[in-house]
Tab-separated table of C-alpha atoms in Angstrom:
chain	number	residue	atom	x	y	z
P	18	MET	CA	109.112	111.893	80.171
P	19	ASN	CA	106.215	113.435	82.015
P	20	LEU	CA	105.242	116.851	80.774
P	21	ARG	CA	103.394	119.003	83.206
P	22	ARG	CA	99.751	118.367	82.384
P	23	ASP	CA	96.771	120.459	83.195
P	24	VAL	CA	93.117	119.581	83.119
P	25	PHE	CA	92.274	121.924	80.273
P	26	GLN	CA	94.729	120.232	77.976
P	27	ALA	CA	93.047	116.987	78.923
P	28	ILE	CA	89.509	118.035	78.049
P	29	ALA	CA	90.546	119.710	74.776
P	30	ASP	CA	90.511	116.306	73.073
P	31	PRO	CA	87.149	114.806	72.005
P	32	THR	CA	88.185	111.199	72.692
P	33	ARG	CA	89.268	112.140	76.184
P	34	ARG	CA	85.981	113.910	76.783
P	35	GLY	CA	84.265	110.742	75.549
P	36	ILE	CA	86.243	108.641	78.018
P	37	LEU	CA	85.286	110.959	80.883
P	38	LEU	CA	81.604	110.686	79.973
P	39	LEU	CA	81.885	106.920	79.717
P	40	VAL	CA	83.415	106.353	83.131
P	41	ALA	CA	81.368	109.072	84.818
P	42	SER	CA	78.692	106.597	85.888
P	43	GLN	CA	80.810	103.497	86.629
P	44	SER	CA	84.436	102.479	86.950
P	45	MET	CA	85.749	100.535	83.941
P	46	THR	CA	88.875	98.643	82.920
P	47	ALA	CA	91.105	99.957	80.147
P	48	GLY	CA	89.929	97.163	77.858
P	49	ALA	CA	86.267	97.933	78.433
P	50	ILE	CA	86.887	101.624	77.776
P	51	ALA	CA	88.851	100.902	74.584
P	52	SER	CA	86.057	98.678	73.236
P	53	ASN	CA	83.830	101.776	73.099
P	54	PHE	CA	86.099	103.592	70.669
P	55	ASP	CA	87.255	102.929	67.121
P	56	THR	CA	90.659	104.253	68.139
P	57	ALA	CA	93.549	101.768	68.481
P	58	ARG	CA	94.062	100.359	71.966
P	59	PRO	CA	97.516	102.009	72.513
P	60	THR	CA	95.987	105.390	71.627
P	61	VAL	CA	93.260	104.888	74.211
P	62	SER	CA	95.945	103.889	76.740
P	63	LYS	CA	97.772	107.127	76.011
P	64	HIS	CA	94.554	109.104	76.590
P	65	LEU	CA	94.005	107.250	79.880
P	66	GLN	CA	97.553	108.070	80.908
P	67	ILE	CA	97.024	111.791	80.225
P	68	LEU	CA	93.702	111.827	82.065
P	69	THR	CA	95.314	110.068	85.024
P	70	GLU	CA	98.318	112.408	85.052
P	71	CYS	CA	96.112	115.447	85.353
P	72	GLU	CA	94.027	113.675	88.009
P	73	LEU	CA	90.742	113.664	86.123
P	74	LEU	CA	90.813	109.873	86.356
P	75	LYS	CA	91.797	107.719	89.275
P	76	GLN	CA	93.193	104.236	88.952
P	77	GLU	CA	92.146	101.347	91.133
P	78	GLN	CA	93.842	97.965	91.271
P	79	ASN	CA	91.312	95.141	91.027
P	80	GLY	CA	93.260	91.895	91.218
P	81	ARG	CA	95.225	91.784	87.969
P	82	GLU	CA	93.259	94.540	86.332
P	83	ILE	CA	93.303	98.278	86.715
P	84	SER	CA	90.013	100.076	86.554
P	85	TYR	CA	89.420	103.765	86.043
P	86	HIS	CA	86.907	106.150	87.536
P	87	THR	CA	86.494	109.924	87.479
P	88	ASN	CA	87.880	112.170	90.172
P	89	ALA	CA	84.833	114.232	91.098
P	90	LYS	CA	86.822	116.974	92.782
P	91	LYS	CA	88.992	117.629	89.746
P	92	MET	CA	86.042	117.389	87.366
P	93	LYS	CA	84.308	120.112	89.313
P	94	GLU	CA	87.348	122.340	88.918
P	95	VAL	CA	87.042	122.097	85.130
P	96	ALA	CA	83.321	122.703	85.098
P	97	ASP	CA	83.596	125.693	87.405
P	98	PHE	CA	86.225	127.402	85.278
P	99	ILE	CA	83.963	127.916	82.291
P	100	GLU	CA	80.583	127.730	84.021
P	101	PRO	CA	80.230	131.403	85.109
P	102	PHE	CA	81.015	132.507	81.551
P	103	ARG	CA	78.542	130.021	80.083
P	104	LYS	CA	75.923	131.034	82.624
P	105	MET	CA	76.366	134.722	81.733
P	106	TRP	CA	75.651	134.011	78.062
P	107	ASP	CA	72.862	131.575	78.900
P	108	ASP	CA	71.125	134.234	81.013
P	109	ARG	CA	71.481	136.800	78.231
P	110	PHE	CA	70.147	134.446	75.589
P	111	ASN	CA	67.258	133.343	77.815
P	112	LYS	CA	66.328	136.990	78.148
P	113	LEU	CA	66.600	137.500	74.394
P	114	GLU	CA	64.312	134.517	73.824
P	115	THR	CA	61.712	135.774	76.294
P	116	ILE	CA	61.710	139.266	74.784
P	117	MET	CA	61.428	138.033	71.208
P	118	ARG	CA	58.541	135.694	72.054
P	119	LYS	CA	56.500	138.835	72.693
P	120	TYR	CA	57.216	140.018	69.162
P	121	LYS	CA	56.273	136.599	67.860
P	122	SER	CA	52.806	136.754	69.343
P	123	GLN	CA	52.170	140.237	67.975
N	2	MET	CA	68.959	117.975	80.628
N	3	GLU	CA	70.738	119.278	77.543
N	4	ARG	CA	72.252	122.693	78.120
N	5	LYS	CA	70.962	125.301	75.722
N	6	THR	CA	74.047	127.484	75.586
N	7	LYS	CA	77.290	125.679	74.904
N	8	ILE	CA	80.831	126.968	75.005
N	9	ASN	CA	83.655	125.246	73.233
N	10	ALA	CA	87.030	126.561	74.362
N	11	GLY	CA	89.835	124.268	73.215
N	12	GLU	CA	92.931	124.230	75.395
N	13	GLY	CA	95.772	126.320	74.032
N	14	LYS	CA	93.581	128.023	71.435
N	15	GLN	CA	92.910	131.730	71.284
N	16	ASP	CA	89.295	131.463	70.246
N	17	LEU	CA	86.088	130.067	71.623
N	18	VAL	CA	82.753	129.135	70.111
N	19	ILE	CA	79.419	129.831	71.766
N	20	THR	CA	76.400	128.037	70.335
N	21	ARG	CA	72.771	128.409	71.249
N	22	GLU	CA	69.508	127.171	69.815
N	23	PHE	CA	66.465	129.393	70.191
N	24	ASP	CA	62.767	128.588	70.090
N	25	LEU	CA	62.411	131.507	67.711
N	26	PRO	CA	62.208	131.840	63.945
N	27	LEU	CA	65.442	133.076	62.364
N	28	GLU	CA	64.032	136.551	61.571
N	29	LEU	CA	63.156	137.201	65.211
N	30	LEU	CA	66.540	136.022	66.460
N	31	PHE	CA	68.281	138.328	64.018
N	32	LYS	CA	65.973	141.211	64.886
N	33	ALA	CA	67.215	140.958	68.497
N	34	TYR	CA	70.673	141.871	67.199
N	35	ALA	CA	69.588	144.455	64.663
N	36	GLU	CA	67.405	146.847	66.677
N	37	SER	CA	68.884	149.090	69.378
N	38	GLU	CA	65.892	149.060	71.703
N	39	ILE	CA	65.816	145.254	71.710
N	40	VAL	CA	69.588	144.943	72.202
N	41	GLU	CA	69.224	147.266	75.199
N	42	GLN	CA	66.666	144.973	76.771
N	43	TRP	CA	68.512	141.680	76.627
N	44	MET	CA	72.066	142.971	76.981
N	45	GLY	CA	71.012	145.177	79.897
N	46	THR	CA	72.976	148.114	78.545
N	47	LYS	CA	72.281	151.420	76.874
N	48	VAL	CA	72.951	151.480	73.126
N	49	LEU	CA	74.554	154.807	72.193
N	50	LYS	CA	75.148	153.888	68.590
N	51	LEU	CA	74.320	150.897	66.379
N	52	GLU	CA	75.136	151.185	62.688
N	53	ASN	CA	74.319	147.870	61.082
N	54	LYS	CA	76.303	148.131	57.878
N	55	LYS	CA	79.751	147.507	56.501
N	56	HIS	CA	82.201	149.931	58.176
N	57	GLY	CA	79.520	150.884	60.679
N	58	GLY	CA	80.170	151.181	64.393
N	59	TYR	CA	78.421	150.575	67.671
N	60	GLN	CA	78.766	151.713	71.262
N	61	PHE	CA	77.223	150.410	74.476
N	62	GLU	CA	77.210	152.034	77.881
N	63	THR	CA	75.987	150.862	81.285
N	64	SER	CA	75.547	153.098	84.310
N	65	ASP	CA	74.949	152.239	87.949
N	66	ALA	CA	72.080	153.567	90.070
N	67	GLU	CA	74.000	156.793	90.779
N	68	GLY	CA	74.531	157.436	87.088
N	69	ASN	CA	78.222	156.563	87.038
N	70	VAL	CA	79.336	154.770	83.871
N	71	VAL	CA	80.480	151.306	84.921
N	72	PHE	CA	80.875	149.716	81.516
N	73	ARG	CA	81.461	151.006	78.030
N	74	ALA	CA	82.165	148.950	74.943
N	75	ASN	CA	82.462	149.677	71.254
N	76	GLY	CA	83.250	147.987	68.000
N	77	VAL	CA	83.276	148.188	64.235
N	78	VAL	CA	80.951	146.229	61.978
N	79	HIS	CA	82.755	144.474	59.142
N	80	GLU	CA	79.855	142.635	57.643
N	81	PHE	CA	76.134	142.725	58.240
N	82	VAL	CA	74.039	140.290	56.222
N	83	PRO	CA	70.446	140.158	57.544
N	84	ASN	CA	69.382	136.717	58.792
N	85	GLN	CA	72.809	135.295	57.991
N	86	LYS	CA	75.808	136.837	59.654
N	87	ILE	CA	77.481	139.668	61.486
N	88	ILE	CA	81.237	140.133	61.625
N	89	ARG	CA	82.387	142.757	64.103
N	90	THR	CA	85.023	143.741	66.618
N	91	PHE	CA	84.330	144.223	70.326
N	92	GLU	CA	86.358	146.279	72.745
N	93	MET	CA	85.724	147.085	76.392
N	94	GLU	CA	86.856	150.614	77.108
N	95	ASN	CA	89.134	151.421	80.061
N	96	THR	CA	90.136	147.809	80.575
N	97	PRO	CA	93.397	146.026	79.784
N	98	PHE	CA	91.536	143.591	77.495
N	99	PRO	CA	92.568	143.879	73.833
N	100	VAL	CA	89.949	144.165	71.085
N	101	GLN	CA	88.380	140.862	69.973
N	102	LEU	CA	86.971	139.701	66.648
N	103	GLU	CA	83.498	138.145	66.515
N	104	PHE	CA	81.869	136.019	63.820
N	105	LEU	CA	78.140	135.558	64.357
N	106	GLU	CA	76.259	133.088	62.180
N	107	PHE	CA	72.497	132.752	62.208
N	108	GLU	CA	70.736	129.630	60.932
N	109	GLN	CA	67.137	128.542	60.517
N	110	LEU	CA	66.390	125.160	62.094
N	111	ALA	CA	63.344	122.949	61.683
N	112	GLY	CA	60.106	123.836	63.443
N	113	ASP	CA	60.467	127.597	63.802
N	114	SER	CA	63.670	127.399	65.769
N	115	SER	CA	67.026	128.927	64.994
N	116	LYS	CA	70.662	128.692	65.927
N	117	LEU	CA	73.369	131.201	66.695
N	118	THR	CA	77.039	130.286	66.409
N	119	MET	CA	79.396	132.909	67.747
N	120	GLN	CA	83.125	132.519	67.295
N	121	ILE	CA	85.245	134.944	69.278
N	122	ILE	CA	88.935	135.351	68.485
N	123	TYR	CA	91.196	136.900	71.116
N	124	LYS	CA	94.652	138.441	70.795
N	125	SER	CA	96.273	135.569	72.682
N	126	VAL	CA	95.499	132.346	74.532
N	127	ALA	CA	96.121	134.143	77.832
N	128	ASP	CA	93.695	136.924	76.898
N	129	ARG	CA	91.006	134.387	76.098
N	130	ASP	CA	91.488	132.507	79.350
N	131	GLN	CA	91.362	135.742	81.306
N	132	MET	CA	88.129	136.720	79.592
N	133	LEU	CA	86.636	133.321	80.458
N	134	GLN	CA	87.375	133.947	84.101
N	135	LEU	CA	86.000	137.482	84.070
N	136	PRO	CA	82.364	136.689	84.984
N	137	PHE	CA	83.659	134.629	87.876
N	138	ALA	CA	85.753	137.575	89.098
N	139	GLN	CA	82.842	139.966	88.499
N	140	GLY	CA	80.536	137.726	90.491
N	141	ILE	CA	82.879	138.051	93.440
N	142	ASN	CA	83.052	141.836	92.970
N	143	MET	CA	79.276	142.144	92.802
N	144	ALA	CA	78.877	140.136	95.985
N	145	HIS	CA	81.498	142.349	97.570
N	146	ASN	CA	79.728	145.550	96.468
N	147	ARG	CA	76.431	144.282	97.782
N	148	LEU	CA	78.132	143.563	101.077
N	149	GLN	CA	79.537	147.107	101.126
N	150	ASP	CA	76.064	148.544	100.510
N	151	ILE	CA	74.634	146.557	103.388
N	152	VAL	CA	77.472	147.558	105.680
N	153	ARG	CA	77.077	151.224	104.694
N	154	LYS	CA	73.404	151.128	105.682
N	155	LEU	CA	74.323	149.703	109.071
N	156	LYS	CA	76.612	152.631	109.881
């Protein structure tokens, strides 16, 4: 059964975020990805399945093996969703820091 | 480069956590929250009232260049422990957004730096997600308003 998945469900899990970071720079096979986690192999497979279903990961057939790499377009969608909110707070806090530095030097 | 301000918003949860480390001693970070005239500077809003005590209240107001009030928010302070924590509510007036509950924790870190952890709890998951998208929507509005100003000058 395939539940409708969305990207935010996918990135809510720390292992899945770890997987995304891992394959961000290079495509990797399921086995190579699993070897980076203490989690059991079937659990990692399940995470890969979820990430693939919501299109954060793309599969590529390499002979007998399947390798995974990130889908840049979808990743951007996730980043953009929260980025304006993060930026708003970052700007505020940067301002706070600048203002309080003046008090520090007094 | 490590991002200074981090937001953790778990999927399907009705809260989010904002964390930020400051190159400031704890006392100065807290002072930025405790004194009206400093809050005004970094929040970019007028502070009408700021009662830093249990059962105290606060009110912020922002006006545009013509003096029209464009933003007003208020809340009640539940706890105010200097250099440690603030627990308060936050409500934007004249908006459909329900009141939210905020837990602010202040910590001293090594080498004269400090950390703020702010947990915000919303009425529902949908309310939280809408709030997350608000700055994005506002950004579009601001660009639109700027465009209107330019167009008006051309007339």
